[in-house]
Amino acid sequence: LQTLPPLKLAEKYFQIFPEERDPLWQNPCHDKRHKDIWSKEKTCDRLPKFLVIGPQKTGTTALHSFLTLHPAITSSFSSPVTFEEIQFFNGPNYHNGIDWYMDFFPFPSNVSTDFMFEKSANYFDTEVTPKRAAALVPRAKVIAVLINPADRAYSWYQHQRAHQDPAAINYTFQQVVSVRQSSPNELLVLHNRCLKPGEYATHLENWLQHFQSRQLHIVDGALLRSSPAQVMDGIQRFLGLNPVFNYTQALMFDESKGFWCQRIDGGRPKCLGKSKGRKYPEMTPETRAFLTEYYREHNLELLRLLNRLGHTLPSWLRQELQNSS
Ligand code: A3P
């Protein structure tokens, strides 16, 4: 029997099995063989019970802040690199391994009653994420927030303008949505970032390849904005949280912000920062009509998917399909 020093052996191994170069982390405690060699110093309890997957610009930060008010819910720690989001399953952080990921979570004081979660809003539309998430946290629940994809696209465009993205500064939203193949690359990139995440049914089907439909909860983002307490009650039922936290008391509407905020001591509101709930001109009717048409098939797919799952339809979806029929 021949062997090699560890590095050489690894090189040889990946020459023979190149498809295994990309790891797929599983929960070491779900397989006895892995658990037996897993350090006694370590735990498998520092993992989320649920994920808020996005997509971006649908109200995920508001949802994150409302969730953390609940006494039984604990968020992951903030990432020093990506601000509040860990962004583990979707990109290069995945290669940092599961110890790196677990370090973002505290040791739960009670494994059965503590609900730890993380929110990374680009999990929703990155193709590799559901497979990786299902390998590590197969029993996790998954929450997605959907608003009218046309509004989501416009909000992303405004977000990029606020961050001085030259493409968003130099081109109108109408130019961004109606590109041609021959358009400059920076414009095509922005076009995709604006529009692709809003093809909701495609991304949700990808999640449903790896998670059961009862693990998935879809939040109507328009309702989250107008009646957050109602949405939070639905989420509490979905997660099976007991006792139920009273969001009607915990939240208040702030007239000057124009959004629901946390009610803090003295009955004052504590709202999200300026980058959430930005003020910008309305989308032009021309661009809205273009996007209604662009998303027609995708929204019809979403309608079929939600009917299949027996989920209530968001009011914006009914409205949008009426507009495009
Ligand atoms: P705009 O800034 O375009 O209005 P995300 O946190 O996923 O990036 O989403 C940001 C969007 O959340 C904001 O987009 C805003 O419309 C929406 N939102 C919903 N409820 C909110 C709240 N209570 N406070 C601030 N923004 C909220």
Coordinates of N, CA, C and O in Angstrom, one line a residue, residues 9-79:
L9 N -1.1 14.1 -1.2 CA -2.3 13.2 -1.2 C -3.5 13.9 -1.6 O -4.3 13.4 -2.4
A10 N -3.7 15.1 -1.1 CA -4.9 16.0 -1.4 C -4.9 16.3 -2.9 O -5.9 16.2 -3.6
E11 N -3.7 16.7 -3.4 CA -3.6 17.0 -4.8 C -4.0 15.8 -5.7 O -4.8 16.0 -6.6
K12 N -3.5 14.7 -5.3 CA -3.8 13.5 -6.1 C -5.3 13.2 -6.0 O -6.0 12.9 -7.0
Y13 N -5.9 13.3 -4.8 CA -7.3 13.0 -4.6 C -8.1 13.9 -5.5 O -9.0 13.4 -6.2
F14 N -7.8 15.2 -5.6 CA -8.7 16.1 -6.4 C -8.4 16.0 -7.9 O -9.2 16.4 -8.7
Q15 N -7.2 15.4 -8.2 CA -7.0 15.1 -9.6 C -8.0 13.9 -10.0 O -8.6 13.9 -11.1
I16 N -8.2 13.0 -9.1 CA -9.0 11.9 -9.4 C -10.5 12.2 -9.3 O -11.3 11.8 -10.1
F17 N -10.8 13.1 -8.3 CA -12.2 13.5 -8.1 C -12.4 15.0 -8.2 O -12.7 15.7 -7.2
P18 N -12.2 15.6 -9.5 CA -12.2 17.1 -9.6 C -13.6 17.7 -9.2 O -13.6 18.8 -8.7
E19 N -14.6 16.9 -9.3 CA -16.0 17.4 -9.0 C -16.1 17.7 -7.5 O -17.0 18.4 -7.0
E20 N -15.2 17.1 -6.7 CA -15.3 17.3 -5.2 C -14.5 18.5 -4.7 O -14.4 18.8 -3.5
R21 N -13.9 19.3 -5.7 CA -13.1 20.5 -5.3 C -14.0 21.5 -4.6 O -13.6 22.2 -3.7
D22 N -15.3 21.6 -5.0 CA -16.2 22.5 -4.3 C -16.9 21.7 -3.2 O -17.6 20.8 -3.4
P23 N -16.6 22.1 -1.9 CA -17.1 21.3 -0.8 C -18.6 21.5 -0.6 O -19.2 22.5 -1.1
L24 N -19.2 20.6 0.0 CA -20.6 20.8 0.4 C -20.7 20.4 1.9 O -20.6 19.2 2.3
W25 N -20.8 21.4 2.8 CA -20.7 21.2 4.2 C -22.0 20.6 4.7 O -23.1 21.2 4.5
Q26 N -21.9 19.5 5.4 CA -23.1 18.9 6.1 C -22.9 19.1 7.6 O -21.9 19.3 8.1
N27 N -24.1 18.9 8.2 CA -24.0 19.0 9.7 C -23.3 17.8 10.3 O -23.8 16.7 10.1
P28 N -22.2 18.0 10.9 CA -21.4 16.8 11.4 C -22.3 16.0 12.4 O -22.0 14.8 12.5
C29 N -23.2 16.6 13.0 CA -24.0 15.8 14.0 C -25.1 15.0 13.4 O -25.8 14.2 14.1
H30 N -25.3 15.1 12.1 CA -26.4 14.3 11.5 C -25.9 13.0 11.0 O -26.6 12.2 10.4
D31 N -24.6 12.7 11.1 CA -24.0 11.5 10.6 C -23.1 10.9 11.7 O -22.1 11.6 12.1
K32 N -23.4 9.7 12.2 CA -22.6 9.2 13.3 C -21.1 9.2 13.0 O -20.3 9.5 13.9
R33 N -20.8 8.8 11.8 CA -19.4 8.7 11.5 C -18.7 10.0 11.6 O -17.5 10.1 12.1
H34 N -19.4 11.1 11.2 CA -18.8 12.4 11.3 C -18.8 12.9 12.8 O -17.8 13.5 13.2
K35 N -19.9 12.6 13.5 CA -20.0 13.0 14.9 C -18.9 12.4 15.7 O -18.3 13.1 16.6
D36 N -18.6 11.2 15.4 CA -17.5 10.5 16.2 C -16.2 11.1 16.1 O -15.3 11.0 17.0
I37 N -15.9 11.7 14.9 CA -14.6 12.4 14.8 C -14.7 13.9 15.0 O -13.7 14.6 14.9
W38 N -15.8 14.4 15.3 CA -16.0 15.9 15.5 C -15.5 16.2 17.0 O -15.9 15.4 17.9
S39 N -14.8 17.2 17.1 CA -14.1 17.5 18.4 C -15.2 17.6 19.5 O -16.2 18.2 19.3
K40 N -14.8 17.1 20.7 CA -15.7 17.2 21.8 C -15.9 18.6 22.3 O -16.9 18.9 22.9
E41 N -15.0 19.5 21.9 CA -15.1 20.9 22.3 C -16.1 21.6 21.5 O -16.5 22.7 21.8
K42 N -16.6 21.0 20.4 CA -17.5 21.7 19.5 C -18.9 21.3 19.7 O -19.2 20.2 20.3
T43 N -19.8 22.1 19.1 CA -21.2 21.8 19.2 C -21.8 21.9 17.8 O -21.2 22.6 17.0
C44 N -23.0 21.4 17.6 CA -23.7 21.6 16.4 C -24.9 22.5 16.6 O -25.8 22.7 15.8
D45 N -24.9 23.1 17.8 CA -26.1 23.9 18.2 C -26.0 25.4 17.7 O -27.0 26.1 17.8
R46 N -24.8 25.8 17.3 CA -24.7 27.2 16.9 C -25.0 27.3 15.4 O -24.2 27.8 14.6
L47 N -26.2 26.9 15.1 CA -26.7 27.0 13.7 C -28.1 27.6 13.7 O -28.8 27.4 14.6
P48 N -28.5 28.3 12.6 CA -29.8 28.9 12.6 C -30.9 27.9 12.4 O -30.8 26.9 11.8
K49 N -32.1 28.3 13.1 CA -33.3 27.5 12.9 C -34.1 28.0 11.7 O -34.9 27.3 11.2
F50 N -33.8 29.3 11.4 CA -34.5 29.8 10.2 C -33.6 30.8 9.5 O -32.7 31.4 10.1
L51 N -33.9 31.0 8.2 CA -33.1 31.9 7.3 C -34.1 32.9 6.7 O -35.1 32.5 6.2
V52 N -33.7 34.2 6.7 CA -34.5 35.2 5.9 C -33.6 35.4 4.7 O -32.5 35.8 4.8
I53 N -34.2 34.9 3.5 CA -33.3 34.8 2.3 C -33.4 36.0 1.4 O -32.8 36.0 0.3
G54 N -34.3 36.9 1.6 CA -34.4 38.1 0.7 C -35.6 38.0 -0.2 O -36.6 37.4 0.3
P55 N -35.6 38.5 -1.4 CA -34.5 39.2 -2.0 C -34.2 40.6 -1.5 O -35.0 41.1 -0.7
Q56 N -33.1 41.2 -2.0 CA -32.8 42.5 -1.6 C -33.9 43.5 -2.0 O -34.5 43.4 -3.0
K57 N -34.0 44.6 -1.1 CA -34.9 45.7 -1.4 C -36.4 45.4 -1.2 O -37.3 46.1 -1.7
T58 N -36.7 44.3 -0.5 CA -38.1 44.0 -0.3 C -38.6 44.3 1.1 O -39.7 44.0 1.5
G59 N -37.7 44.8 2.0 CA -38.1 45.1 3.4 C -37.4 44.2 4.3 O -37.8 44.0 5.5
T60 N -36.3 43.5 3.9 CA -35.7 42.5 4.7 C -35.0 43.1 6.0 O -34.9 42.4 7.0
T61 N -34.5 44.3 5.9 CA -33.9 44.9 7.1 C -35.0 45.2 8.1 O -34.8 45.0 9.3
A62 N -36.1 45.7 7.7 CA -37.2 46.0 8.6 C -37.7 44.7 9.3 O -37.8 44.6 10.5
L63 N -37.8 43.6 8.4 CA -38.2 42.3 9.0 C -37.1 41.9 10.0 O -37.5 41.4 11.1
H64 N -35.9 42.0 9.7 CA -34.8 41.6 10.6 C -34.9 42.3 11.9 O -34.9 41.7 13.0
S65 N -35.2 43.6 11.8 CA -35.2 44.4 13.1 C -36.5 44.0 13.9 O -36.4 44.0 15.1
F66 N -37.6 43.8 13.2 CA -38.8 43.4 14.0 C -38.6 42.0 14.6 O -39.0 41.7 15.8
L67 N -37.9 41.1 13.9 CA -37.7 39.7 14.5 C -36.9 39.8 15.7 O -37.2 39.1 16.7
T68 N -35.9 40.6 15.7 CA -35.0 40.7 16.9 C -35.6 41.2 18.1 O -35.1 41.1 19.2
L69 N -36.8 41.8 18.0 CA -37.5 42.3 19.2 C -38.1 41.2 20.0 O -38.5 41.3 21.1
H70 N -38.3 40.0 19.3 CA -39.0 38.9 19.9 C -38.0 38.3 21.0 O -36.9 38.0 20.6
P71 N -38.5 38.0 22.2 CA -37.6 37.5 23.2 C -37.0 36.1 22.9 O -36.0 35.8 23.4
A72 N -37.7 35.3 22.1 CA -37.2 34.0 21.8 C -36.4 33.9 20.6 O -35.8 32.9 20.2
I73 N -36.2 35.0 19.9 CA -35.5 35.0 18.6 C -34.1 35.7 18.8 O -34.1 36.8 19.3
T74 N -33.1 35.1 18.3 CA -31.7 35.7 18.3 C -31.1 35.7 16.9 O -31.1 34.7 16.2
S75 N -30.7 36.9 16.6 CA -30.0 37.1 15.3 C -28.6 36.7 15.4 O -28.0 36.7 16.4
S76 N -28.0 36.4 14.2 CA -26.6 36.1 14.1 C -25.9 37.5 14.5 O -26.5 38.5 14.4
F77 N -24.6 37.4 14.8 CA -23.8 38.6 15.0 C -23.6 39.3 13.7 O -23.6 38.6 12.7
S78 N -23.3 40.6 13.7 CA -23.0 41.3 12.5 C -21.6 40.9 11.9 O -20.7 40.7 12.7
S79 N -21.6 40.9 10.6 CA -20.3 40.7 10.0 C -19.5 42.0 9.9 O -20.1 43.0 9.4

